[in-house]
Coordinates of C-alpha atoms and ligand atoms in Angstrom, one line a residue:
M202 CA 40.6 165.3 -30.0
S203 CA 42.1 168.5 -28.6
L204 CA 45.8 168.4 -27.9
K205 CA 45.4 172.2 -27.3
A206 CA 43.6 171.8 -24.0
K207 CA 45.3 173.9 -21.3
I208 CA 46.0 171.7 -18.3
V209 CA 47.5 172.8 -15.0
V210 CA 48.8 170.3 -12.5
I211 CA 49.1 171.5 -8.9
G212 CA 52.1 169.9 -7.1
C213 CA 55.3 168.4 -8.5
G214 CA 55.4 165.2 -6.4
I215 CA 55.4 161.9 -8.2
S216 CA 51.7 161.9 -9.0
G217 CA 51.8 165.3 -10.6
I218 CA 54.9 164.4 -12.6
A219 CA 53.3 161.1 -13.7
A220 CA 50.2 163.0 -14.8
A221 CA 52.1 165.6 -16.8
H222 CA 54.4 163.0 -18.3
R223 CA 51.5 160.9 -19.6
L224 CA 49.7 163.9 -21.1
V225 CA 52.9 165.2 -22.8
K226 CA 53.6 161.7 -24.2
A227 CA 50.0 161.7 -25.6
G228 CA 50.8 164.9 -27.5
Y229 CA 49.3 167.5 -25.2
H230 CA 51.5 170.5 -25.3
Q231 CA 49.9 173.0 -22.9
V232 CA 50.7 171.2 -19.7
W233 CA 52.1 173.1 -16.7
I234 CA 53.0 172.1 -13.2
L235 CA 52.9 174.6 -10.4
E236 CA 54.9 173.6 -7.4
A237 CA 54.9 175.5 -4.0
T238 CA 58.5 174.6 -3.1
A239 CA 61.9 175.0 -4.9
R240 CA 62.2 171.3 -5.7
S241 CA 60.5 168.4 -7.4
G242 CA 59.6 165.1 -5.7
G243 CA 57.5 166.1 -2.8
R244 CA 57.5 163.2 -0.4
I245 CA 60.3 161.6 -2.4
K246 CA 63.3 163.4 -1.0
T247 CA 66.9 162.2 -1.1
C248 CA 69.5 163.9 1.1
T249 CA 73.0 163.1 2.4
L250 CA 74.3 162.3 5.8
G251 CA 78.1 162.8 5.6
D252 CA 79.0 160.8 2.5
N253 CA 75.9 158.7 2.6
I254 CA 72.7 158.9 0.7
V255 CA 69.6 158.9 2.9
E256 CA 65.9 159.0 2.0
M257 CA 63.9 161.5 4.2
G258 CA 60.6 160.3 2.6
A259 CA 59.8 157.2 0.5
N260 CA 62.4 154.5 1.1
W261 CA 61.5 151.4 -0.7
I262 CA 59.7 150.2 -3.8
H263 CA 57.0 148.2 -2.1
G264 CA 56.4 145.0 -4.0
P265 CA 58.9 145.4 -6.9
S266 CA 57.3 143.2 -9.6
E267 CA 55.7 143.5 -13.0
K268 CA 52.5 145.2 -11.8
N269 CA 54.4 147.9 -10.0
P270 CA 54.9 150.9 -12.2
V271 CA 57.7 152.3 -10.1
F272 CA 59.6 149.1 -10.5
C273 CA 59.0 149.0 -14.2
M274 CA 60.1 152.6 -14.7
A275 CA 63.2 152.2 -12.4
R276 CA 64.2 149.0 -14.4
Q277 CA 63.7 150.8 -17.7
Y278 CA 65.9 153.8 -16.5
G279 CA 68.6 151.3 -15.2
L280 CA 68.2 152.6 -11.6
L281 CA 68.2 149.3 -9.7
D282 CA 70.7 146.8 -8.3
P283 CA 70.9 143.5 -10.2
E284 CA 69.4 141.4 -7.4
A285 CA 66.2 143.5 -7.4
L286 CA 65.7 142.5 -11.0
T287 CA 65.9 138.8 -10.5
P288 CA 62.7 136.7 -11.0
E289 CA 63.2 135.2 -7.5
N290 CA 63.1 138.7 -5.9
Q291 CA 60.0 139.6 -7.9
A292 CA 58.2 136.4 -7.0
M293 CA 58.8 136.7 -3.2
D294 CA 55.4 137.4 -1.6
V295 CA 56.0 138.8 1.9
G296 CA 52.6 140.4 2.4
G297 CA 54.1 143.8 3.3
H298 CA 56.4 142.4 6.0
P299 CA 59.9 141.7 4.7
P300 CA 61.6 138.9 6.6
W301 CA 64.4 141.0 8.0
V302 CA 67.0 139.6 10.5
P303 CA 66.2 141.2 13.8
N304 CA 68.1 142.1 17.0
F305 CA 65.9 142.7 20.1
F306 CA 67.2 144.9 23.0
S307 CA 65.3 145.6 26.2
S308 CA 65.0 148.7 28.4
S309 CA 67.0 147.0 31.1
G310 CA 70.0 146.9 28.8
R311 CA 69.9 143.3 27.7
K312 CA 70.1 141.8 24.2
L313 CA 67.1 139.5 24.1
N314 CA 66.9 136.0 22.9
A315 CA 65.0 136.2 19.6
E316 CA 63.5 132.7 20.2
D317 CA 61.6 134.1 23.2
I318 CA 60.0 136.8 21.1
Y319 CA 59.2 134.8 17.9
P320 CA 55.9 133.3 19.2
A321 CA 54.7 136.9 19.9
Q322 CA 55.7 138.0 16.4
E323 CA 53.9 135.0 14.9
M324 CA 50.7 135.7 16.8
F325 CA 50.9 139.4 15.8
F326 CA 51.4 138.7 12.1
E327 CA 48.5 136.3 12.3
L328 CA 46.3 139.0 13.7
M329 CA 47.5 141.5 11.1
Y330 CA 46.4 139.1 8.4
E331 CA 43.1 138.5 10.1
S332 CA 42.6 142.3 10.5
S333 CA 42.9 142.7 6.7
E334 CA 40.1 140.1 6.1
F335 CA 37.2 142.0 7.4
E336 CA 36.6 144.0 4.2
S337 CA 34.3 146.8 5.5
E338 CA 31.3 144.6 5.8
G339 CA 30.1 146.1 9.1
G340 CA 29.6 144.1 12.2
E341 CA 33.4 143.8 12.9
P342 CA 34.0 142.7 16.5
W343 CA 35.9 145.9 17.2
A344 CA 36.1 149.4 15.6
S345 CA 39.9 149.6 15.4
V346 CA 42.8 147.3 14.6
G347 CA 44.4 148.2 17.9
D348 CA 41.3 147.1 19.9
F349 CA 41.1 143.9 18.0
V350 CA 44.8 143.0 18.4
R351 CA 44.7 143.7 22.2
S352 CA 41.6 141.7 22.8
E353 CA 42.7 138.7 20.7
V354 CA 46.3 138.6 22.1
Q355 CA 44.8 138.5 25.6
Q356 CA 42.6 135.6 24.8
R357 CA 45.2 133.7 22.7
A358 CA 48.1 134.3 25.1
A359 CA 46.0 133.0 28.0
E360 CA 45.5 129.8 26.1
K361 CA 48.7 129.3 24.1
W362 CA 51.3 130.6 26.6
K363 CA 49.7 129.3 29.8
D364 CA 52.7 127.1 30.5
I365 CA 55.3 129.8 29.8
D366 CA 57.0 131.4 32.8
A367 CA 55.6 134.8 33.9
T368 CA 58.7 136.8 32.9
T369 CA 58.8 135.5 29.3
R370 CA 55.1 135.9 29.0
S371 CA 55.3 139.6 30.1
L372 CA 58.2 140.2 27.8
R373 CA 56.2 138.9 24.8
L374 CA 53.3 141.3 25.7
C375 CA 55.9 144.1 25.9
A376 CA 57.1 143.0 22.4
I377 CA 53.5 143.3 21.2
S378 CA 53.6 147.0 22.2
N379 CA 56.7 147.3 20.1
M380 CA 55.0 145.7 17.1
L381 CA 52.0 148.0 17.5
K382 CA 54.5 150.9 17.3
V383 CA 56.0 149.4 14.1
E384 CA 52.5 149.2 12.6
C385 CA 51.9 152.9 13.5
C386 CA 54.9 153.7 11.3
V387 CA 53.8 151.4 8.5
N388 CA 50.3 152.9 8.5
G389 CA 51.4 156.5 9.2
T390 CA 49.0 156.8 12.2
H391 CA 49.3 158.0 15.8
S392 CA 47.8 154.8 17.2
M393 CA 46.5 151.5 15.8
D394 CA 43.4 152.4 17.8
Q395 CA 42.7 155.0 15.1
V396 CA 42.9 152.6 12.2
G397 CA 39.5 151.2 11.2
L398 CA 39.3 147.4 11.4
G399 CA 36.7 147.2 8.5
A400 CA 38.8 149.3 6.2
F401 CA 42.3 148.0 7.0
G402 CA 42.0 145.3 4.3
L403 CA 41.5 147.9 1.6
Y404 CA 45.2 148.2 1.3
K405 CA 46.7 145.6 -1.1
T406 CA 50.3 144.5 -1.4
L407 CA 52.2 143.4 -4.5
P408 CA 54.6 140.5 -4.8
G409 CA 58.4 141.3 -4.7
L410 CA 60.9 141.8 -1.9
D411 CA 61.1 145.6 -1.2
C412 CA 64.1 147.2 -2.7
T413 CA 65.7 150.7 -2.7
F414 CA 67.3 153.0 -5.3
P415 CA 71.1 152.8 -4.9
G416 CA 71.5 156.3 -6.3
G417 CA 68.5 157.7 -4.4
Y418 CA 64.7 157.7 -5.0
E419 CA 65.0 161.1 -6.6
D420 CA 66.8 159.5 -9.6
L421 CA 63.3 158.4 -10.7
V422 CA 61.9 161.9 -10.4
Q423 CA 64.9 163.4 -12.3
N424 CA 64.5 160.9 -15.2
L425 CA 60.8 161.7 -15.6
I426 CA 61.3 165.5 -15.3
S427 CA 64.0 165.4 -17.9
E428 CA 61.4 164.0 -20.4
L429 CA 59.1 167.0 -19.9
P430 CA 59.6 170.0 -22.1
S431 CA 61.8 172.6 -20.4
G432 CA 59.9 175.2 -18.5
S433 CA 57.0 172.7 -17.7
V434 CA 57.5 173.2 -14.0
T435 CA 57.2 176.5 -12.2
Y436 CA 58.8 176.4 -8.7
N437 CA 58.1 178.5 -5.7
R438 CA 54.6 179.1 -7.0
P439 CA 52.1 178.0 -4.3
V440 CA 48.5 177.9 -5.4
R441 CA 46.1 179.7 -3.1
C442 CA 42.7 179.0 -4.7
V443 CA 41.2 177.1 -7.5
H444 CA 38.2 178.9 -8.9
W445 CA 36.1 176.4 -10.9
N446 CA 32.9 177.2 -12.7
N447 CA 34.7 180.4 -13.3
T448 CA 32.8 181.4 -16.4
E449 CA 29.6 180.8 -18.2
K450 CA 31.6 180.3 -21.4
R451 CA 33.0 176.8 -22.3
E452 CA 36.5 178.2 -22.6
N453 CA 39.0 178.1 -19.7
P454 CA 36.4 177.4 -17.0
V455 CA 39.1 177.2 -14.3
M456 CA 41.1 180.1 -12.8
I457 CA 44.1 179.3 -10.6
E458 CA 45.0 182.0 -8.2
C459 CA 48.6 181.8 -6.9
D460 CA 50.0 183.2 -3.6
D461 CA 52.0 185.8 -5.5
G462 CA 48.8 187.3 -6.9
E463 CA 49.3 185.7 -10.4
S464 CA 46.2 184.1 -12.0
I465 CA 46.2 181.4 -14.6
T466 CA 43.2 180.2 -16.6
A467 CA 42.9 176.6 -17.8
D468 CA 40.5 174.0 -19.2
H469 CA 41.4 171.5 -16.5
V470 CA 43.4 171.4 -13.3
I471 CA 44.8 168.3 -11.7
V472 CA 45.1 168.8 -7.9
T473 CA 47.8 166.5 -6.3
V474 CA 48.3 168.3 -3.0
P475 CA 48.7 165.9 0.0
L476 CA 45.6 164.9 2.0
G477 CA 47.2 166.6 5.1
Y478 CA 47.3 169.9 3.1
L479 CA 43.7 169.4 1.9
K480 CA 42.4 168.8 5.4
K481 CA 43.9 172.1 6.5
H482 CA 43.2 174.3 3.5
H483 CA 40.2 172.9 1.7
S484 CA 38.0 175.8 2.7
T485 CA 40.2 178.4 1.0
L486 CA 41.6 176.2 -1.8
F487 CA 38.3 175.7 -3.7
R488 CA 35.7 178.3 -4.9
P489 CA 33.0 177.1 -4.9
P490 CA 33.9 174.8 -2.0
L491 CA 34.1 171.0 -2.3
P492 CA 30.8 169.2 -2.4
L493 CA 29.8 167.9 1.1
H494 CA 30.3 164.2 0.3
K495 CA 33.8 164.9 -0.9
L496 CA 34.6 167.1 2.0
H497 CA 33.4 164.4 4.5
S498 CA 35.7 161.9 2.9
V499 CA 38.7 164.3 3.2
Q500 CA 37.8 164.7 6.9
R501 CA 37.2 160.9 7.5
L502 CA 40.3 159.5 5.9
G503 CA 43.3 159.5 8.2
F504 CA 46.6 161.3 7.6
G505 CA 49.3 160.9 10.2
T506 CA 53.0 161.4 10.8
N507 CA 55.9 159.0 10.4
N508 CA 59.4 160.4 10.8
K509 CA 62.9 159.1 10.4
I510 CA 65.9 159.8 12.6
F511 CA 69.1 158.7 10.8
V512 CA 72.1 157.9 13.1
E513 CA 75.6 157.3 11.9
F514 CA 78.3 155.5 14.0
D515 CA 82.0 154.9 13.7
S516 CA 81.5 151.2 14.2
P517 CA 78.4 149.0 14.5
W518 CA 77.0 147.8 17.9
W519 CA 74.6 145.4 16.2
D520 CA 75.2 141.9 14.8
A521 CA 76.8 141.8 11.3
D522 CA 73.7 140.2 9.7
C523 CA 71.2 142.3 11.6
E524 CA 68.7 144.3 9.4
V525 CA 66.4 145.7 12.1
I526 CA 66.7 146.5 15.8
Y527 CA 63.7 146.4 18.0
L528 CA 63.6 148.2 21.3
V529 CA 61.3 146.5 23.8
W530 CA 60.3 148.5 26.9
E531 CA 59.9 146.2 29.9
D532 CA 57.1 148.3 31.5
E533 CA 54.7 148.0 28.5
D534 CA 53.1 144.6 29.0
V535 CA 49.6 146.2 28.7
M536 CA 50.1 146.4 24.9
V537 CA 50.3 150.2 24.3
D538 CA 51.4 152.2 21.3
Q539 CA 51.0 155.7 22.8
V540 CA 53.1 157.2 25.5
P541 CA 51.4 158.8 28.6
D542 CA 53.4 162.0 28.7
V543 CA 54.6 163.1 25.2
Q544 CA 57.0 165.8 26.3
R545 CA 58.8 163.7 28.9
S546 CA 58.8 160.3 27.2
W547 CA 58.2 160.9 23.4
I548 CA 61.3 158.7 22.7
K549 CA 59.4 155.6 23.9
K550 CA 57.4 155.7 20.7
L551 CA 60.5 155.1 18.5
F552 CA 60.1 151.4 17.8
G553 CA 63.8 150.9 16.8
F554 CA 66.0 151.1 13.8
T555 CA 66.4 149.6 10.3
V556 CA 70.1 149.1 9.3
L557 CA 71.1 150.6 6.0
K558 CA 72.5 147.8 3.8
P559 CA 75.0 147.1 2.2
T560 CA 77.5 148.6 4.7
E561 CA 80.0 149.2 1.8
R562 CA 77.5 151.7 0.4
Y563 CA 76.1 153.3 3.5
G564 CA 78.6 152.9 6.2
H565 CA 77.3 152.3 9.7
V566 CA 74.0 154.1 9.4
M567 CA 70.7 153.2 10.9
C568 CA 67.3 154.8 10.5
G569 CA 65.1 155.2 13.5
W570 CA 61.3 155.3 13.0
I571 CA 58.8 157.2 15.1
A572 CA 55.1 157.8 14.3
G573 CA 52.3 159.8 15.8
H574 CA 52.0 162.9 18.1
E575 CA 55.3 161.9 19.7
S576 CA 56.9 162.2 16.3
E577 CA 55.2 165.6 15.8
Y578 CA 56.6 166.7 19.1
M579 CA 60.1 165.4 18.3
E580 CA 60.0 167.8 15.2
T581 CA 59.8 170.8 17.5
L582 CA 63.0 169.9 19.4
S583 CA 66.5 171.1 18.4
E584 CA 68.8 168.7 16.6
Q585 CA 71.0 168.7 19.7
E586 CA 68.1 167.6 21.9
V587 CA 67.1 164.9 19.5
T588 CA 70.7 163.7 19.4
H589 CA 71.0 163.7 23.1
T590 CA 67.8 161.7 23.7
V591 CA 68.6 159.2 21.0
T592 CA 72.1 158.7 22.4
Q593 CA 70.7 158.1 25.9
L594 CA 68.2 155.6 24.5
I595 CA 70.8 153.6 22.7
R596 CA 73.1 153.6 25.8
R597 CA 70.3 152.4 28.0
F598 CA 69.2 149.6 25.7
T599 CA 72.7 148.3 24.9
G600 CA 74.0 148.8 28.4
N601 CA 77.0 150.5 26.8
P602 CA 77.5 154.0 28.3
T603 CA 80.2 155.0 25.7
I604 CA 78.3 154.6 22.5
A605 CA 78.1 158.0 20.7
P606 CA 76.7 158.7 17.3
R607 CA 78.8 160.6 14.7
R608 CA 75.9 162.4 13.0
V609 CA 72.1 162.6 13.4
L610 CA 69.5 163.8 10.8
R611 CA 65.8 163.7 11.2
S612 CA 62.8 164.4 9.0
Q613 CA 60.0 166.9 9.9
W614 CA 57.0 166.0 7.8
F615 CA 54.3 167.3 10.1
H616 CA 55.7 170.8 10.1
D617 CA 56.3 170.8 6.4
P618 CA 53.6 173.4 5.4
W619 CA 53.0 171.7 2.0
T620 CA 52.6 168.2 3.4
C621 CA 51.3 168.5 7.0
G622 CA 52.1 164.9 7.8
S623 CA 53.4 161.7 6.1
Y624 CA 50.7 159.6 4.4
S625 CA 47.1 158.5 4.5
Y626 CA 45.5 155.6 6.2
P627 CA 41.9 154.3 6.6
A628 CA 40.7 155.7 9.9
I629 CA 37.8 154.4 11.9
G630 CA 34.6 154.9 10.0
C631 CA 36.2 154.9 6.5
S632 CA 35.2 152.7 3.7
A633 CA 36.1 152.2 0.0
Q634 CA 33.5 154.9 -0.8
D635 CA 35.7 157.5 0.8
L636 CA 38.5 156.7 -1.6
D637 CA 36.1 156.8 -4.5
N638 CA 34.9 160.2 -3.4
M639 CA 38.5 161.4 -3.1
M640 CA 39.2 160.7 -6.8
E641 CA 35.9 162.0 -8.1
P642 CA 36.4 165.0 -10.5
L643 CA 34.4 168.2 -10.3
P644 CA 31.8 169.0 -11.3
T645 CA 30.4 165.7 -10.2
K646 CA 28.6 163.3 -12.6
G647 CA 25.2 164.4 -13.8
S648 CA 26.0 168.1 -13.7
L649 CA 25.3 170.1 -16.8
L650 CA 28.4 172.2 -16.2
Q651 CA 31.6 171.9 -18.2
P652 CA 32.9 168.4 -17.2
L653 CA 36.3 167.6 -15.7
Q654 CA 37.3 171.0 -14.5
V655 CA 39.0 169.8 -11.4
L656 CA 40.6 166.3 -11.2
F657 CA 42.2 164.7 -8.2
A658 CA 45.4 162.6 -8.0
G659 CA 47.9 161.8 -5.3
E660 CA 48.5 158.8 -3.0
A661 CA 45.4 159.4 -0.9
T662 CA 43.2 158.9 -4.0
H663 CA 44.2 155.4 -4.8
P664 CA 41.6 152.7 -3.8
C665 CA 44.2 150.1 -2.7
Y666 CA 47.7 151.4 -3.0
Y667 CA 47.3 154.6 -1.0
S668 CA 50.3 155.7 1.1
T669 CA 52.8 154.5 -1.5
V670 CA 54.8 155.9 -4.5
H671 CA 53.3 153.3 -6.9
G672 CA 49.8 154.3 -5.8
A673 CA 50.6 158.0 -6.4
V674 CA 52.0 157.2 -9.9
L675 CA 48.9 155.2 -10.9
T676 CA 46.6 158.1 -9.8
G677 CA 48.6 160.6 -11.9
W678 CA 48.2 158.3 -14.9
R679 CA 44.6 157.6 -14.1
E680 CA 43.7 161.3 -14.2
A681 CA 45.8 161.9 -17.4
D682 CA 44.0 159.0 -19.0
R683 CA 40.6 160.4 -17.9
L684 CA 41.3 163.6 -19.9
I685 CA 42.8 161.7 -22.8
S686 CA 39.8 159.5 -23.2
H687 CA 37.5 162.5 -22.7
Y688 CA 39.0 164.2 -25.6
S689 CA 39.2 161.1 -27.8
S690 CA 35.4 160.5 -27.3
S691 CA 34.0 164.1 -27.2
I692 CA 34.3 167.5 -28.6
S693 CA 36.8 169.7 -26.9
P694 CA 35.7 172.7 -24.8
S695 CA 38.2 174.9 -26.5
E696 CA 36.9 173.8 -29.9
P697 CA 33.2 174.6 -29.7
P698 CA 30.9 172.8 -32.2
K699 CA 30.6 174.5 -35.5
Ligands
LIG918 C1 56.6 154.1 -0.9 C2 58.1 153.9 0.9 N1 57.9 155.5 2.8 C3 58.2 157.4 4.3 C4 57.9 158.7 4.6 C5 57.0 159.4 3.9 C6 56.4 158.8 2.8 N2 56.0 156.9 1.4 P1 53.6 164.6 -2.8 O1 53.4 165.1 -1.4 O2 54.9 163.9 -3.1 O3 53.5 165.8 -3.8 C7 52.6 166.8 -3.6 C8 53.3 168.1 -4.0 O4 52.3 169.2 -3.9 C9 54.5 168.5 -3.2 O5 55.6 168.7 -3.9 C10 54.0 169.8 -2.5 O6 55.1 170.7 -2.2 C11 53.0 170.4 -3.5 N3 52.0 171.3 -3.0 C12 51.3 171.2 -1.8 N4 50.5 172.3 -1.7 C13 50.7 173.0 -2.8 C14 50.1 174.3 -3.3 N5 49.2 174.9 -2.6 N6 50.5 174.8 -4.5 C15 51.5 174.1 -5.2 N7 52.0 173.0 -4.8 C16 51.7 172.4 -3.6 N8 56.0 155.1 -0.3 O7 56.2 153.6 -1.9 N9 57.7 153.5 -0.2 O8 59.1 153.3 1.4 C17 57.5 155.0 1.6 C18 57.6 156.8 3.2 C19 58.6 159.3 5.8 C20 56.7 160.8 4.2 C21 56.6 157.5 2.5 C22 56.5 155.7 0.9 C23 54.9 157.5 0.7 C24 55.2 158.2 -0.6 O9 56.3 159.1 -0.3 C25 54.0 159.0 -1.0 O10 52.9 158.2 -1.1 C26 54.2 159.7 -2.4 O11 55.5 160.2 -2.6 C27 53.2 160.8 -2.6 O12 53.3 161.4 -3.8 P2 52.2 162.5 -4.2 O13 52.5 163.0 -5.5 O14 50.8 161.9 -4.0 O15 52.4 163.7 -3.1 C28 49.0 146.7 5.8 C29 48.9 148.0 5.4 C30 49.3 149.2 5.6 C31 49.1 150.3 4.7 N10 50.2 151.1 4.4 C32 51.4 150.3 4.0 C33 52.3 151.0 3.1 C34 53.4 151.5 3.7 C35 53.8 152.9 3.4 N11 55.1 153.0 3.8 C36 55.8 154.0 3.7 C37 57.0 153.8 4.2 C38 58.0 154.5 3.9 C39 59.1 154.2 4.7

């Protein structure tokens, strides 16, 4: 067993931190993290809006229960509210769709009767469940989740809602458009027409009602970083190229070239850069380049944009118990989740707002959600333009021309050069094999070269919890364990056989 192995982790997001933490706890003392930016956390990013804490990236612990490593660590560090710890909360199985109290508003400035919309919601959730049952077996009735939903709603609505008046029926179809936009945010995709029906079911949920970090998600990051030896992380150190198979010798076969011209040699490198970054930079990031099957999986898997627009008000204009506000456009009964003219009507893609609760902690703050190319366009606008458009939107839907936000703050994940989007999803044509290929170390199995030179972690390498923080943590631990078990079962490269 060689605790002397020199291991470099690229990226100080939660997967990189989890990998380094595991290795250090196992006794490895030559573990370094190289991070491109000036901060830890990556897509975990807690900011403030006035006096309030807001999360620009990850928001919730999805499925906070015993099998969720994020929940277990947060509990151990004492970072959660008491109700998140209760057995009832952990046992609640909501299949990824928390039962939030909704308010519906329409583009003609009316608050809609929720009872009119519920049958559409019920039908939509049924279809989401059915979409996840196809399991990549081939022969699915449609290529994408979007196509499947549209076709099934048409059929089922014709049968189930045949006695409903035309206005309510049309409104329900408009609400389905809204629900497709919600799913675009959940899946981090431009359109549900890009999400593969066969692969949709690869994603698995955990039991537990989603909860947040009262002090901010970054509390988890700080706790873990504080347990690494000081100096473990080098900030503002972007990696330009990983030269693997660098030497004929068994010693330090990897050379990591940084943007500032520095080069670092290592026995192993764990790459945790986001899939969006990999898609853009794979050709310059690896020498020799990625093997073709791995490259094809990088290209096939989806990586889209989901952004938030936080809006603060002096007083609420929603019901006291309201947890989510849905905005239903009355001209969208053809079940669409993309706008025809992005520059003119990008705001139509924003599905609505989640209300930050409890009010005593967050004040009157809501979080708007917008996915896809419309979201990417929004990032290019000035803060004033975004504020103006959001204000007009709220005035139109509430019919109240005097509503004015106090502050607005939005995320810009697509234009973040180290992320290039938000998170991964199974695009059309993807299968479980692509996620397997993503996590496969280099050189690939069967090679006579020095093994485990380049390992891959990060949310997009988890077979069923991709797109989440707990998925990212598990991949960091997985790659650390891969090295630990390698050294516990073989002779170390830095200790050649005598
Ligand atoms: C979750 C949630 N959540 C909202 C939004 C976003 C995400 N997620 P990192 O990117 O963190 O780290 C990589 C580092 O590498 C980074 O620091 C870079 O700077 C660095 N780097 C890059 N290039 C480099 C180079 N060349 N050299 C050196 N360093 C370099 N997850 O659990 N709950 O509520 C949300 C949300 C707006 C953007 C989220 C959520 C996703 C997580 O944030 C994300 O997975 C992890 O933080 C990634 O960690 P990492 O280490 O891999 O990368 C049915 C079904 C549907 C399927 N999906 C359903 C799931 C729903 C997902 N929901 C998300 C929703 C929200 C709201």
